[in-house]
PDB file of C-alpha atoms in Angstrom:
ATOM      1  CA  MET N1223      97.841 127.174 153.081  1.00  0.00           C
ATOM      2  CA  PHE N1224     101.495 127.393 153.801  1.00  0.00           C
ATOM      3  CA  ARG N1225     101.658 124.424 156.265  1.00  0.00           C
ATOM      4  CA  THR N1226      99.382 122.497 153.515  1.00  0.00           C
ATOM      5  CA  LEU N1227     101.834 122.785 150.506  1.00  0.00           C
ATOM      6  CA  ALA N1228     105.013 122.276 152.694  1.00  0.00           C
ATOM      7  CA  THR N1229     107.389 123.644 150.381  1.00  0.00           C
ATOM      8  CA  PRO N1230     111.356 122.979 151.314  1.00  0.00           C
ATOM      9  CA  LYS N1231     113.723 125.540 152.122  1.00  0.00           C
ATOM     10  CA  GLU N1232     114.811 127.266 149.415  1.00  0.00           C
ATOM     11  CA  GLU N1233     112.217 126.069 146.911  1.00  0.00           C
ATOM     12  CA  TYR N1234     109.425 128.350 145.343  1.00  0.00           C
ATOM     13  CA  ILE N1235     105.691 129.144 145.916  1.00  0.00           C
ATOM     14  CA  LEU N1236     104.422 130.641 143.127  1.00  0.00           C
ATOM     15  CA  GLN N1237     101.383 132.909 144.034  1.00  0.00           C
ATOM     16  CA  THR N1238      98.563 134.980 142.382  1.00  0.00           C
ATOM     17  CA  ALA N1239      97.206 138.686 143.575  1.00  0.00           C
ATOM     18  CA  ALA N1240     100.796 139.155 145.370  1.00  0.00           C
ATOM     19  CA  ALA N1241     100.027 142.438 146.153  1.00  0.00           C
ATOM     20  CA  SER N1242      96.783 142.076 148.088  1.00  0.00           C
ATOM     21  CA  VAL N1243      96.851 141.876 151.733  1.00  0.00           C
ATOM     22  CA  LEU N1244      96.991 138.191 152.181  1.00  0.00           C
ATOM     23  CA  GLY N1245      99.434 138.168 149.383  1.00  0.00           C
ATOM     24  CA  ARG N1246     102.214 140.298 151.485  1.00  0.00           C
ATOM     25  CA  MET N1247     101.501 138.460 154.432  1.00  0.00           C
ATOM     26  CA  PHE N1248     102.573 135.398 152.435  1.00  0.00           C
ATOM     27  CA  ILE N1249     105.508 136.617 151.219  1.00  0.00           C
ATOM     28  CA  GLN N1250     106.983 138.164 154.477  1.00  0.00           C
ATOM     29  CA  TYR N1251     106.025 134.344 156.579  1.00  0.00           C
ATOM     30  CA  ALA N1252     107.551 132.505 153.652  1.00  0.00           C
ATOM     31  CA  HIS N1253     110.625 134.901 154.160  1.00  0.00           C
ATOM     32  CA  HIS N1254     111.136 133.636 157.460  1.00  0.00           C
ATOM     33  CA  GLN N1255     110.423 130.113 156.761  1.00  0.00           C
ATOM     34  CA  GLY N1256     113.235 130.413 154.098  1.00  0.00           C
ATOM     35  CA  VAL N1257     111.061 129.613 151.444  1.00  0.00           C
ATOM     36  CA  LYS N1258     111.138 131.630 147.844  1.00  0.00           C
ATOM     37  CA  THR N1259     108.641 132.860 146.422  1.00  0.00           C
ATOM     38  CA  ILE N1260     107.362 134.026 142.861  1.00  0.00           C
ATOM     39  CA  ASN N1261     104.779 137.136 143.041  1.00  0.00           C
ATOM     40  CA  LEU N1262     102.191 137.437 140.287  1.00  0.00           C
ATOM     41  CA  VAL N1263     100.856 141.011 139.840  1.00  0.00           C
ATOM     42  CA  ARG N1264      99.699 143.135 137.321  1.00  0.00           C
ATOM     43  CA  ARG N1265     101.144 146.339 137.781  1.00  0.00           C
ATOM     44  CA  LYS N1266     104.437 147.097 137.143  1.00  0.00           C
ATOM     45  CA  GLU N1267     104.529 149.616 140.381  1.00  0.00           C
ATOM     46  CA  GLN N1268     103.925 146.657 142.415  1.00  0.00           C
ATOM     47  CA  ILE N1269     107.223 144.760 142.069  1.00  0.00           C
ATOM     48  CA  GLU N1270     109.779 147.043 143.514  1.00  0.00           C
ATOM     49  CA  GLU N1271     107.405 147.129 146.564  1.00  0.00           C
ATOM     50  CA  LEU N1272     106.710 143.324 146.823  1.00  0.00           C
ATOM     51  CA  LYS N1273     110.590 142.878 146.831  1.00  0.00           C
ATOM     52  CA  ALA N1274     111.192 145.470 149.720  1.00  0.00           C
ATOM     53  CA  LEU N1275     108.683 142.709 151.874  1.00  0.00           C
ATOM     54  CA  GLY N1276     111.044 139.903 150.973  1.00  0.00           C
ATOM     55  CA  ALA N1277     109.751 138.987 147.690  1.00  0.00           C
ATOM     56  CA  ASP N1278     112.411 136.650 145.659  1.00  0.00           C
ATOM     57  CA  GLU N1279     110.602 137.370 142.074  1.00  0.00           C
ATOM     58  CA  VAL N1280     107.747 139.841 141.298  1.00  0.00           C
ATOM     59  CA  ILE N1281     106.254 139.253 137.648  1.00  0.00           C
ATOM     60  CA  ASN N1282     103.540 141.606 135.926  1.00  0.00           C
ATOM     61  CA  ILE N1283     101.607 138.793 134.076  1.00  0.00           C
ATOM     62  CA  ASN N1284     100.914 141.625 131.411  1.00  0.00           C
ATOM     63  CA  GLU N1285     104.128 141.385 130.132  1.00  0.00           C
ATOM     64  CA  GLY N1286     105.665 138.366 128.931  1.00  0.00           C
ATOM     65  CA  ASP N1287     105.596 134.654 129.137  1.00  0.00           C
ATOM     66  CA  VAL N1288     105.103 133.991 132.695  1.00  0.00           C
ATOM     67  CA  VAL N1289     105.717 130.162 132.445  1.00  0.00           C
ATOM     68  CA  ALA N1290     109.119 130.496 130.447  1.00  0.00           C
ATOM     69  CA  ARG N1291     110.144 133.783 133.409  1.00  0.00           C
ATOM     70  CA  VAL N1292     109.150 130.768 135.978  1.00  0.00           C
ATOM     71  CA  ARG N1293     111.453 128.343 134.674  1.00  0.00           C
ATOM     72  CA  GLU N1294     114.211 130.617 133.414  1.00  0.00           C
ATOM     73  CA  ILE N1295     114.076 131.738 137.863  1.00  0.00           C
ATOM     74  CA  THR N1296     113.781 127.956 138.632  1.00  0.00           C
ATOM     75  CA  GLY N1297     116.482 126.807 136.604  1.00  0.00           C
ATOM     76  CA  GLY N1298     113.828 124.759 134.943  1.00  0.00           C
ATOM     77  CA  ARG N1299     112.741 122.795 138.348  1.00  0.00           C
ATOM     78  CA  MET N1300     109.682 125.131 138.057  1.00  0.00           C
ATOM     79  CA  ALA N1301     107.849 126.424 141.174  1.00  0.00           C
ATOM     80  CA  TYR N1302     107.403 123.299 143.854  1.00  0.00           C
ATOM     81  CA  GLY N1303     103.603 124.547 144.559  1.00  0.00           C
ATOM     82  CA  ALA N1304     101.282 127.105 144.084  1.00  0.00           C
ATOM     83  CA  ILE N1305      98.402 129.408 145.938  1.00  0.00           C
ATOM     84  CA  ASP N1306      95.728 130.966 143.351  1.00  0.00           C
ATOM     85  CA  CYS N1307      93.005 133.238 144.518  1.00  0.00           C
ATOM     86  CA  VAL N1308      92.011 134.691 140.274  1.00  0.00           C
ATOM     87  CA  GLY N1309      91.156 131.606 138.870  1.00  0.00           C
ATOM     88  CA  GLY N1310      89.857 131.717 135.045  1.00  0.00           C
ATOM     89  CA  GLU N1311      92.639 131.990 132.423  1.00  0.00           C
ATOM     90  CA  LEU N1312      95.205 132.775 134.867  1.00  0.00           C
ATOM     91  CA  THR N1313      94.835 129.216 136.436  1.00  0.00           C
ATOM     92  CA  LYS N1314      96.448 127.322 133.493  1.00  0.00           C
ATOM     93  CA  VAL N1315      99.678 129.806 133.775  1.00  0.00           C
ATOM     94  CA  VAL N1316      99.844 128.851 137.247  1.00  0.00           C
ATOM     95  CA  VAL N1317      99.588 124.833 136.879  1.00  0.00           C
ATOM     96  CA  GLU N1318     101.700 125.448 133.781  1.00  0.00           C
ATOM     97  CA  SER N1319     104.269 126.927 136.228  1.00  0.00           C
ATOM     98  CA  VAL N1320     104.416 124.618 138.844  1.00  0.00           C
ATOM     99  CA  ARG N1321     106.698 120.883 139.215  1.00  0.00           C
ATOM    100  CA  ASP N1322     105.437 117.754 138.154  1.00  0.00           C
ATOM    101  CA  ARG N1323     103.124 116.335 141.087  1.00  0.00           C
ATOM    102  CA  GLY N1324     103.240 120.009 142.207  1.00  0.00           C
ATOM    103  CA  THR N1325      99.455 121.263 144.074  1.00  0.00           C
ATOM    104  CA  VAL N1326      97.926 124.383 143.188  1.00  0.00           C
ATOM    105  CA  LEU N1327      95.852 125.672 146.290  1.00  0.00           C
ATOM    106  CA  ILE N1328      92.728 127.435 144.571  1.00  0.00           C
ATOM    107  CA  TYR N1329      91.230 129.723 147.441  1.00  0.00           C
ATOM    108  CA  GLY N1330      89.438 132.676 145.739  1.00  0.00           C
ATOM    109  CA  LEU N1331      87.979 132.983 142.607  1.00  0.00           C
ATOM    110  CA  LEU N1332      88.204 136.720 141.326  1.00  0.00           C
ATOM    111  CA  ALA N1333      87.993 136.009 137.622  1.00  0.00           C
ATOM    112  CA  GLY N1334      84.804 133.757 137.980  1.00  0.00           C
ATOM    113  CA  THR N1335      83.865 130.486 138.581  1.00  0.00           C
ATOM    114  CA  ASN N1336      85.518 128.839 135.416  1.00  0.00           C
ATOM    115  CA  LEU N1337      88.919 127.687 135.570  1.00  0.00           C
ATOM    116  CA  LYS N1338      91.103 126.858 132.732  1.00  0.00           C
ATOM    117  CA  GLY N1339      93.504 123.948 132.977  1.00  0.00           C
ATOM    118  CA  GLY N1340      95.624 122.217 130.599  1.00  0.00           C
ATOM    119  CA  ILE N1341      94.355 118.487 130.842  1.00  0.00           C
ATOM    120  CA  LEU N1342      98.135 117.490 129.996  1.00  0.00           C
ATOM    121  CA  ASP N1343      99.303 118.860 133.139  1.00  0.00           C
ATOM    122  CA  PHE N1344      97.023 116.944 135.306  1.00  0.00           C
ATOM    123  CA  ILE N1345      97.188 113.709 133.604  1.00  0.00           C
ATOM    124  CA  PHE N1346     101.042 113.155 132.191  1.00  0.00           C
ATOM    125  CA  ARG N1347     102.596 115.824 135.317  1.00  0.00           C
ATOM    126  CA  GLY N1348     100.292 114.582 137.678  1.00  0.00           C
ATOM    127  CA  VAL N1349      99.331 118.500 139.155  1.00  0.00           C
ATOM    128  CA  LYS N1350      96.688 118.667 141.439  1.00  0.00           C
ATOM    129  CA  LEU N1351      94.508 121.283 141.663  1.00  0.00           C
ATOM    130  CA  GLU N1352      93.053 121.511 145.170  1.00  0.00           C
ATOM    131  CA  GLY N1353      90.347 124.065 146.928  1.00  0.00           C
ATOM    132  CA  PHE N1354      91.004 125.487 149.969  1.00  0.00           C
ATOM    133  CA  TYR N1355      88.442 126.678 152.566  1.00  0.00           C
ATOM    134  CA  VAL N1356      89.893 127.903 155.678  1.00  0.00           C
ATOM    135  CA  GLY N1357      86.415 127.311 157.038  1.00  0.00           C
ATOM    136  CA  LEU N1358      86.852 123.419 156.340  1.00  0.00           C
ATOM    137  CA  TRP N1359      90.863 122.877 156.849  1.00  0.00           C
ATOM    138  CA  LEU N1360      90.028 124.573 160.660  1.00  0.00           C
ATOM    139  CA  SER N1361      87.489 122.129 160.994  1.00  0.00           C
ATOM    140  CA  SER N1362      89.985 119.299 160.984  1.00  0.00           C
ATOM    141  CA  PHE N1363      91.745 120.908 164.015  1.00  0.00           C
ATOM    142  CA  SER N1364      91.643 119.806 167.309  1.00  0.00           C
ATOM    143  CA  PRO N1365      90.820 122.723 170.182  1.00  0.00           C
ATOM    144  CA  GLU N1366      94.576 122.120 171.163  1.00  0.00           C
ATOM    145  CA  GLN N1367      95.602 122.391 167.312  1.00  0.00           C
ATOM    146  CA  PHE N1368      93.847 125.111 166.945  1.00  0.00           C
ATOM    147  CA  GLN N1369      95.026 127.168 169.953  1.00  0.00           C
ATOM    148  CA  GLU N1370      98.729 126.648 168.884  1.00  0.00           C
ATOM    149  CA  LEU N1371      97.655 127.774 165.186  1.00  0.00           C
ATOM    150  CA  VAL N1372      96.541 130.815 166.884  1.00  0.00           C
ATOM    151  CA  SER N1373      98.901 130.931 169.502  1.00  0.00           C
ATOM    152  CA  HIS N1374     101.806 130.964 166.784  1.00  0.00           C
ATOM    153  CA  THR N1375      99.742 133.792 164.181  1.00  0.00           C
ATOM    154  CA  MET N1376      99.828 135.803 167.256  1.00  0.00           C
ATOM    155  CA  SER N1377     103.441 135.255 168.034  1.00  0.00           C
ATOM    156  CA  LEU N1378     104.536 136.115 163.939  1.00  0.00           C
ATOM    157  CA  LEU N1379     102.448 139.542 164.694  1.00  0.00           C
ATOM    158  CA  GLY N1380     104.070 140.751 167.808  1.00  0.00           C
ATOM    159  CA  GLN N1381     107.250 139.619 166.106  1.00  0.00           C
ATOM    160  CA  LYS N1382     106.696 141.602 163.077  1.00  0.00           C
ATOM    161  CA  VAL N1383     107.381 138.964 161.009  1.00  0.00           C
ATOM    162  CA  ILE N1384     104.272 139.496 159.456  1.00  0.00           C
ATOM    163  CA  ASN N1385     102.946 143.054 159.038  1.00  0.00           C
ATOM    164  CA  PRO N1386      99.259 143.507 157.463  1.00  0.00           C
ATOM    165  CA  LEU N1387      98.884 146.095 155.147  1.00  0.00           C
ATOM    166  CA  ILE N1388      96.621 148.977 157.028  1.00  0.00           C
ATOM    167  CA  GLY N1389      94.395 150.839 154.732  1.00  0.00           C
ATOM    168  CA  GLN N1390      92.270 153.647 156.312  1.00  0.00           C
ATOM    169  CA  LYS N1391      90.743 153.682 159.544  1.00  0.00           C
ATOM    170  CA  PHE N1392      87.168 154.503 160.138  1.00  0.00           C
ATOM    171  CA  LYS N1393      85.131 155.302 163.688  1.00  0.00           C
ATOM    172  CA  PHE N1394      82.605 152.160 164.366  1.00  0.00           C
ATOM    173  CA  GLN N1395      79.336 155.061 163.757  1.00  0.00           C
ATOM    174  CA  ASP N1396      81.313 155.678 160.006  1.00  0.00           C
ATOM    175  CA  PHE N1397      80.550 151.921 158.957  1.00  0.00           C
ATOM    176  CA  LYS N1398      78.578 153.673 155.689  1.00  0.00           C
ATOM    177  CA  ASN N1399      81.971 155.331 154.678  1.00  0.00           C
ATOM    178  CA  ALA N1400      84.060 152.311 155.672  1.00  0.00           C
ATOM    179  CA  ILE N1401      82.306 150.061 153.010  1.00  0.00           C
ATOM    180  CA  LYS N1402      82.561 152.310 150.207  1.00  0.00           C
ATOM    181  CA  LYS N1403      86.032 152.903 151.172  1.00  0.00           C
ATOM    182  CA  SER N1404      86.821 149.098 151.101  1.00  0.00           C
ATOM    183  CA  LEU N1405      84.591 148.687 147.848  1.00  0.00           C
ATOM    184  CA  GLU N1406      87.331 151.141 146.277  1.00  0.00           C
ATOM    185  CA  PRO N1407      89.666 149.481 143.994  1.00  0.00           C
ATOM    186  CA  GLN N1408      93.218 149.799 144.911  1.00  0.00           C
ATOM    187  CA  HIS N1409      91.913 151.530 148.565  1.00  0.00           C
ATOM    188  CA  GLY N1410      95.583 150.956 150.262  1.00  0.00           C
ATOM    189  CA  GLY N1411      95.029 147.889 152.619  1.00  0.00           C
ATOM    190  CA  LYS N1412      92.343 146.624 154.679  1.00  0.00           C
ATOM    191  CA  VAL N1413      89.892 149.322 156.101  1.00  0.00           C
ATOM    192  CA  LEU N1414      89.431 149.257 159.670  1.00  0.00           C
ATOM    193  CA  LEU N1415      86.407 150.351 161.993  1.00  0.00           C
ATOM    194  CA  VAL N1416      87.723 151.088 165.401  1.00  0.00           C
ATOM    195  CA  SER N1417      85.596 151.937 168.752  1.00  0.00           C
ATOM    196  CA  GLU N1418      86.421 154.656 171.409  1.00  0.00           C
TER     197      GLU N1418
END
């Protein structure tokens, strides 16, 4: 997603569900690349936690006008692009928060399959809304390009540029409890199955 948006250094990318495991890794990678992030969350406790990871700005979507806050943060330029895994009503806010001719990548639909968007943003501002499905994206890669991407990602993990949020570990035989834990809201990171 980061490569697809091709955001220049010092510009802002906006993301929803920023406290998710992927959101946290996105913050770390963007920070490493010199790209700023505006991160949308639902709980104020997440703000300082994400800033400690390198988030430039964190906005609680339940407090105030998100679009006005993005305009203030960016000096009126708005976010260069955005990634959204929530959908629903929040997509309209995300679309309004990106620059003219900006792109919003939809990679999830946590709020359901209906998206909201202002027709004026698409017609007069030229904002593009694109679906992002990693399987389809990767299918366009040659084996060499895919290997380069995997090597690059593994290097970032090895250098601790990206540190995934890992939750509770379960022995493989205890997979039922692992599944139960993974379905709990706010379970504190990705649940792992480990073998001995």
